């Protein structure tokens, strides 16, 4: 499988948009989920670790999952995450983790996965009973967020009511969606939501 982020990995952290999104998502996350020092966390679509770097000091361990080896290589170089983050370059559909976690976080990765209902069911399977998801992505948009021809984009954001229904169908309860932040691109504003839900 081609690494679609290979050419972006080295300077990804220097880009203002990912930094802005990770700040907004983390602020929303910590307002909705109690981060504790005994939590085991999966960061899905972890990339270079912009979210993991903020969550790691507050929890026990993070398993950083991504299919981009180049992005994970940047994460692995961060000295402040050494010993705290376990890097896993894998497709969860083809190769699930052999453990369950207490919390799954994700920022701007869901629109890169074609089968959203299957992914949410997979998240459910990877959570311990009582575990939570905190998933951030774009609100439904007209396809202008990404440049024309961008590979690996399967959804132009998500309708909140539809996404809420998909979480419920996957077995989640206490579903709540809030606006994490809004970002500007090419003179347009794009809201990003955070969806929080619990596995019974």
mmCIF file of C-alpha atoms in Angstrom:
data_model
loop_
_atom_site.group_PDB
_atom_site.id
_atom_site.type_symbol
_atom_site.label_atom_id
_atom_site.label_comp_id
_atom_site.label_asym_id
_atom_site.label_seq_id
_atom_site.Cartn_x
_atom_site.Cartn_y
_atom_site.Cartn_z
ATOM 1 C CA UNK A 1 0.000 0.000 0.000
ATOM 2 C CA UNK A 2 1.397 3.401 -0.979
ATOM 3 C CA UNK A 3 2.250 5.772 1.875
ATOM 4 C CA UNK A 4 0.169 8.802 0.880
ATOM 5 C CA UNK A 5 1.748 10.934 3.603
ATOM 6 C CA UNK A 6 5.386 10.096 2.845
ATOM 7 C CA UNK A 7 6.064 13.440 1.142
ATOM 8 C CA UNK A 8 4.351 15.420 3.925
ATOM 9 C CA UNK A 9 5.805 13.725 6.992
ATOM 10 C CA UNK A 10 9.042 15.683 7.485
ATOM 11 C CA UNK A 11 7.464 19.134 7.631
ATOM 12 C CA UNK A 12 4.015 18.137 8.883
ATOM 13 C CA UNK A 13 4.505 19.493 12.395
ATOM 14 C CA UNK A 14 5.615 22.857 11.013
ATOM 15 C CA UNK A 15 2.316 23.402 9.227
ATOM 16 C CA UNK A 16 -0.056 25.764 11.053
ATOM 17 C CA UNK A 17 -3.282 23.918 10.183
ATOM 18 C CA UNK A 18 -2.413 20.577 11.848
ATOM 19 C CA UNK A 19 -1.150 22.483 14.888
ATOM 20 C CA UNK A 20 -4.370 24.490 15.125
ATOM 21 C CA UNK A 21 -6.535 21.399 14.752
ATOM 22 C CA UNK A 22 -4.613 19.394 17.349
ATOM 23 C CA UNK A 23 -4.852 22.260 19.854
ATOM 24 C CA UNK A 24 -8.601 22.629 19.338
ATOM 25 C CA UNK A 25 -9.280 18.907 19.424
ATOM 26 C CA UNK A 26 -7.248 18.430 22.591
ATOM 27 C CA UNK A 27 -9.033 21.275 24.365
ATOM 28 C CA UNK A 28 -12.395 19.713 23.488
ATOM 29 C CA UNK A 29 -11.131 16.255 24.440
ATOM 30 C CA UNK A 30 -9.951 17.224 27.910
ATOM 31 C CA UNK A 31 -13.220 19.042 28.566
ATOM 32 C CA UNK A 32 -15.247 15.900 27.776
ATOM 33 C CA UNK A 33 -13.038 12.985 28.857
ATOM 34 C CA UNK A 34 -11.282 12.551 32.178
ATOM 35 C CA UNK A 35 -7.651 11.760 31.404
ATOM 36 C CA UNK A 36 -6.098 9.692 34.193
ATOM 37 C CA UNK A 37 -2.637 8.267 34.742
ATOM 38 C CA UNK A 38 -3.874 4.664 34.551
ATOM 39 C CA UNK A 39 -5.504 4.927 31.116
ATOM 40 C CA UNK A 40 -4.368 2.865 28.149
ATOM 41 C CA UNK A 41 -5.093 4.835 24.981
ATOM 42 C CA UNK A 42 -5.121 4.119 21.262
ATOM 43 C CA UNK A 43 -4.454 7.084 18.975
ATOM 44 C CA UNK A 44 -5.904 6.050 15.613
ATOM 45 C CA UNK A 45 -4.332 7.775 12.629
ATOM 46 C CA UNK A 46 -1.712 9.051 15.036
ATOM 47 C CA UNK A 47 0.481 10.559 12.337
ATOM 48 C CA UNK A 48 3.422 12.466 13.789
ATOM 49 C CA UNK A 49 1.925 12.431 17.278
ATOM 50 C CA UNK A 50 0.404 15.897 17.542
ATOM 51 C CA UNK A 51 -2.477 14.558 19.647
ATOM 52 C CA UNK A 52 -0.428 11.830 21.338
ATOM 53 C CA UNK A 53 2.069 14.427 22.520
ATOM 54 C CA UNK A 54 -0.665 16.308 24.349
ATOM 55 C CA UNK A 55 -2.408 13.254 25.783
ATOM 56 C CA UNK A 56 0.694 11.255 26.786
ATOM 57 C CA UNK A 57 1.635 13.225 29.929
ATOM 58 C CA UNK A 58 -1.838 12.642 31.351
ATOM 59 C CA UNK A 59 -2.193 8.870 30.780
ATOM 60 C CA UNK A 60 -0.297 5.628 31.318
ATOM 61 C CA UNK A 61 0.385 4.558 27.728
ATOM 62 C CA UNK A 62 -0.539 5.358 24.133
ATOM 63 C CA UNK A 63 -0.614 2.901 21.247
ATOM 64 C CA UNK A 64 -0.097 5.014 18.133
ATOM 65 C CA UNK A 65 -1.723 3.320 15.135
ATOM 66 C CA UNK A 66 -1.285 4.523 11.552
ATOM 67 C CA UNK A 67 -0.691 3.052 8.107
ATOM 68 C CA UNK A 68 1.909 5.724 7.255
ATOM 69 C CA UNK A 69 5.377 4.513 8.201
ATOM 70 C CA UNK A 70 6.813 7.938 7.345
ATOM 71 C CA UNK A 71 4.489 9.780 9.735
ATOM 72 C CA UNK A 72 5.086 7.283 12.548
ATOM 73 C CA UNK A 73 8.839 7.608 12.022
ATOM 74 C CA UNK A 74 8.516 11.299 12.883
ATOM 75 C CA UNK A 75 6.560 10.417 16.019
ATOM 76 C CA UNK A 76 9.146 7.850 17.073
ATOM 77 C CA UNK A 77 11.885 10.511 16.946
ATOM 78 C CA UNK A 78 10.204 12.644 19.635
ATOM 79 C CA UNK A 79 12.219 12.178 22.797
ATOM 80 C CA UNK A 80 9.388 13.289 25.079
ATOM 81 C CA UNK A 81 7.260 10.368 23.885
ATOM 82 C CA UNK A 82 9.951 7.722 24.335
ATOM 83 C CA UNK A 83 8.784 4.940 26.625
ATOM 84 C CA UNK A 84 5.244 6.327 26.662
ATOM 85 C CA UNK A 85 4.093 5.599 23.114
ATOM 86 C CA UNK A 86 4.049 2.237 21.356
ATOM 87 C CA UNK A 87 4.165 2.682 17.571
ATOM 88 C CA UNK A 88 2.080 0.302 15.456
ATOM 89 C CA UNK A 89 2.125 0.633 11.661
ATOM 90 C CA UNK A 90 -0.880 -1.492 10.759
ATOM 91 C CA UNK A 91 -4.321 -1.638 9.199
ATOM 92 C CA UNK A 92 -6.713 -2.421 12.055
ATOM 93 C CA UNK A 93 -9.094 -4.207 9.692
ATOM 94 C CA UNK A 94 -6.426 -6.642 8.553
ATOM 95 C CA UNK A 95 -4.424 -6.786 11.762
ATOM 96 C CA UNK A 96 -6.337 -5.873 14.943
ATOM 97 C CA UNK A 97 -4.424 -5.201 18.130
ATOM 98 C CA UNK A 98 -4.182 -8.120 20.548
ATOM 99 C CA UNK A 99 -5.242 -5.911 23.441
ATOM 100 C CA UNK A 100 -8.096 -3.651 24.476
ATOM 101 C CA UNK A 101 -7.758 -0.062 25.658
ATOM 102 C CA UNK A 102 -9.684 2.396 27.822
ATOM 103 C CA UNK A 103 -9.849 5.247 25.326
ATOM 104 C CA UNK A 104 -9.547 5.648 21.559
ATOM 105 C CA UNK A 105 -8.735 9.110 20.235
ATOM 106 C CA UNK A 106 -8.527 10.189 16.612
ATOM 107 C CA UNK A 107 -8.148 13.504 14.840
ATOM 108 C CA UNK A 108 -8.800 13.993 11.125
ATOM 109 C CA UNK A 109 -8.265 10.343 10.223
ATOM 110 C CA UNK A 110 -11.803 9.056 9.739
ATOM 111 C CA UNK A 111 -12.314 10.682 6.339
ATOM 112 C CA UNK A 112 -9.355 8.623 5.102
ATOM 113 C CA UNK A 113 -11.172 5.332 5.890
ATOM 114 C CA UNK A 114 -13.729 4.172 3.331
ATOM 115 C CA UNK A 115 -15.911 1.995 5.590
ATOM 116 C CA UNK A 116 -16.836 4.187 8.577
ATOM 117 C CA UNK A 117 -19.407 1.792 10.142
ATOM 118 C CA UNK A 118 -16.862 -1.027 10.066
ATOM 119 C CA UNK A 119 -14.239 1.217 11.637
ATOM 120 C CA UNK A 120 -16.557 2.220 14.481
ATOM 121 C CA UNK A 121 -17.382 -1.454 15.109
ATOM 122 C CA UNK A 122 -13.649 -2.178 15.162
ATOM 123 C CA UNK A 123 -13.151 0.588 17.719
ATOM 124 C CA UNK A 124 -15.910 -0.964 19.841
ATOM 125 C CA UNK A 125 -14.085 -4.302 19.749
ATOM 126 C CA UNK A 126 -10.817 -2.654 20.828
ATOM 127 C CA UNK A 127 -12.336 -1.012 23.911
ATOM 128 C CA UNK A 128 -12.722 -2.481 27.353
ATOM 129 C CA UNK A 129 -16.262 -2.293 28.770
ATOM 130 C CA UNK A 130 -16.850 1.282 29.887
ATOM 131 C CA UNK A 131 -14.166 2.562 27.528
ATOM 132 C CA UNK A 132 -14.685 5.651 25.419
ATOM 133 C CA UNK A 133 -14.001 7.032 21.972
ATOM 134 C CA UNK A 134 -13.169 10.676 21.274
ATOM 135 C CA UNK A 135 -13.198 11.104 17.495
ATOM 136 C CA UNK A 136 -12.633 14.377 15.672
ATOM 137 C CA UNK A 137 -13.198 15.110 12.003
ATOM 138 C CA UNK A 138 -14.709 17.581 9.578
ATOM 139 C CA UNK A 139 -18.351 18.459 9.489
ATOM 140 C CA UNK A 140 -19.909 17.596 6.126
ATOM 141 C CA UNK A 141 -18.438 19.939 3.513
ATOM 142 C CA UNK A 142 -18.592 20.417 -0.255
ATOM 143 C CA UNK A 143 -15.241 18.823 -1.038
ATOM 144 C CA UNK A 144 -13.229 22.045 -1.026
ATOM 145 C CA UNK A 145 -11.268 21.322 2.169
ATOM 146 C CA UNK A 146 -8.778 19.118 0.329
ATOM 147 C CA UNK A 147 -7.094 20.209 -2.903
ATOM 148 C CA UNK A 148 -8.632 18.646 -6.042
ATOM 149 C CA UNK A 149 -7.336 15.159 -6.739
ATOM 150 C CA UNK A 150 -6.122 14.474 -3.193
ATOM 151 C CA UNK A 151 -5.715 10.715 -2.839
ATOM 152 C CA UNK A 152 -7.131 8.723 0.042
ATOM 153 C CA UNK A 153 -10.067 10.992 0.899
ATOM 154 C CA UNK A 154 -13.270 8.940 1.032
ATOM 155 C CA UNK A 155 -15.584 11.372 2.833
ATOM 156 C CA UNK A 156 -16.069 15.121 2.562
ATOM 157 C CA UNK A 157 -16.634 15.315 6.290
ATOM 158 C CA UNK A 158 -19.569 13.783 8.143
ATOM 159 C CA UNK A 159 -23.127 14.773 8.905
ATOM 160 C CA UNK A 160 -23.352 14.873 12.711
ATOM 161 C CA UNK A 161 -26.736 13.178 12.985
ATOM 162 C CA UNK A 162 -25.660 10.417 10.626
ATOM 163 C CA UNK A 163 -22.401 9.922 12.504
ATOM 164 C CA UNK A 164 -24.273 9.811 15.797
ATOM 165 C CA UNK A 165 -26.463 7.053 14.356
ATOM 166 C CA UNK A 166 -23.430 5.094 13.169
ATOM 167 C CA UNK A 167 -21.930 5.212 16.662
ATOM 168 C CA UNK A 168 -25.213 3.957 18.139
ATOM 169 C CA UNK A 169 -25.413 1.155 15.565
ATOM 170 C CA UNK A 170 -21.857 0.130 16.488
ATOM 171 C CA UNK A 171 -23.015 -0.310 20.081
ATOM 172 C CA UNK A 172 -21.953 2.961 21.674
ATOM 173 C CA UNK A 173 -23.954 4.864 24.272
ATOM 174 C CA UNK A 174 -23.861 8.387 25.739
ATOM 175 C CA UNK A 175 -23.017 9.831 22.321
ATOM 176 C CA UNK A 176 -22.222 13.545 22.356
ATOM 177 C CA UNK A 177 -20.931 15.763 19.558
ATOM 178 C CA UNK A 178 -19.443 19.214 20.086
ATOM 179 C CA UNK A 179 -17.553 21.675 17.911
ATOM 180 C CA UNK A 180 -13.845 21.335 18.681
ATOM 181 C CA UNK A 181 -12.679 24.217 16.505
ATOM 182 C CA UNK A 182 -13.112 25.948 13.164
ATOM 183 C CA UNK A 183 -10.270 26.324 10.711
ATOM 184 C CA UNK A 184 -9.823 28.687 7.819
ATOM 185 C CA UNK A 185 -8.609 27.469 4.455
ATOM 186 C CA UNK A 186 -8.625 29.478 1.231
ATOM 187 C CA UNK A 187 -10.869 32.070 2.857
ATOM 188 C CA UNK A 188 -13.465 29.530 3.989
ATOM 189 C CA UNK A 189 -14.340 28.268 7.437
ATOM 190 C CA UNK A 190 -14.570 24.548 8.202
ATOM 191 C CA UNK A 191 -15.961 23.323 11.548
ATOM 192 C CA UNK A 192 -14.402 20.248 13.137
ATOM 193 C CA UNK A 193 -16.439 18.189 15.576
ATOM 194 C CA UNK A 194 -15.467 15.925 18.447
ATOM 195 C CA UNK A 195 -17.693 12.899 19.008
ATOM 196 C CA UNK A 196 -17.487 11.264 22.421
ATOM 197 C CA UNK A 197 -19.218 7.977 23.237
ATOM 198 C CA UNK A 198 -18.952 5.055 25.654
ATOM 199 C CA UNK A 199 -18.882 1.312 25.180
ATOM 200 C CA UNK A 200 -21.348 -0.213 27.695
#
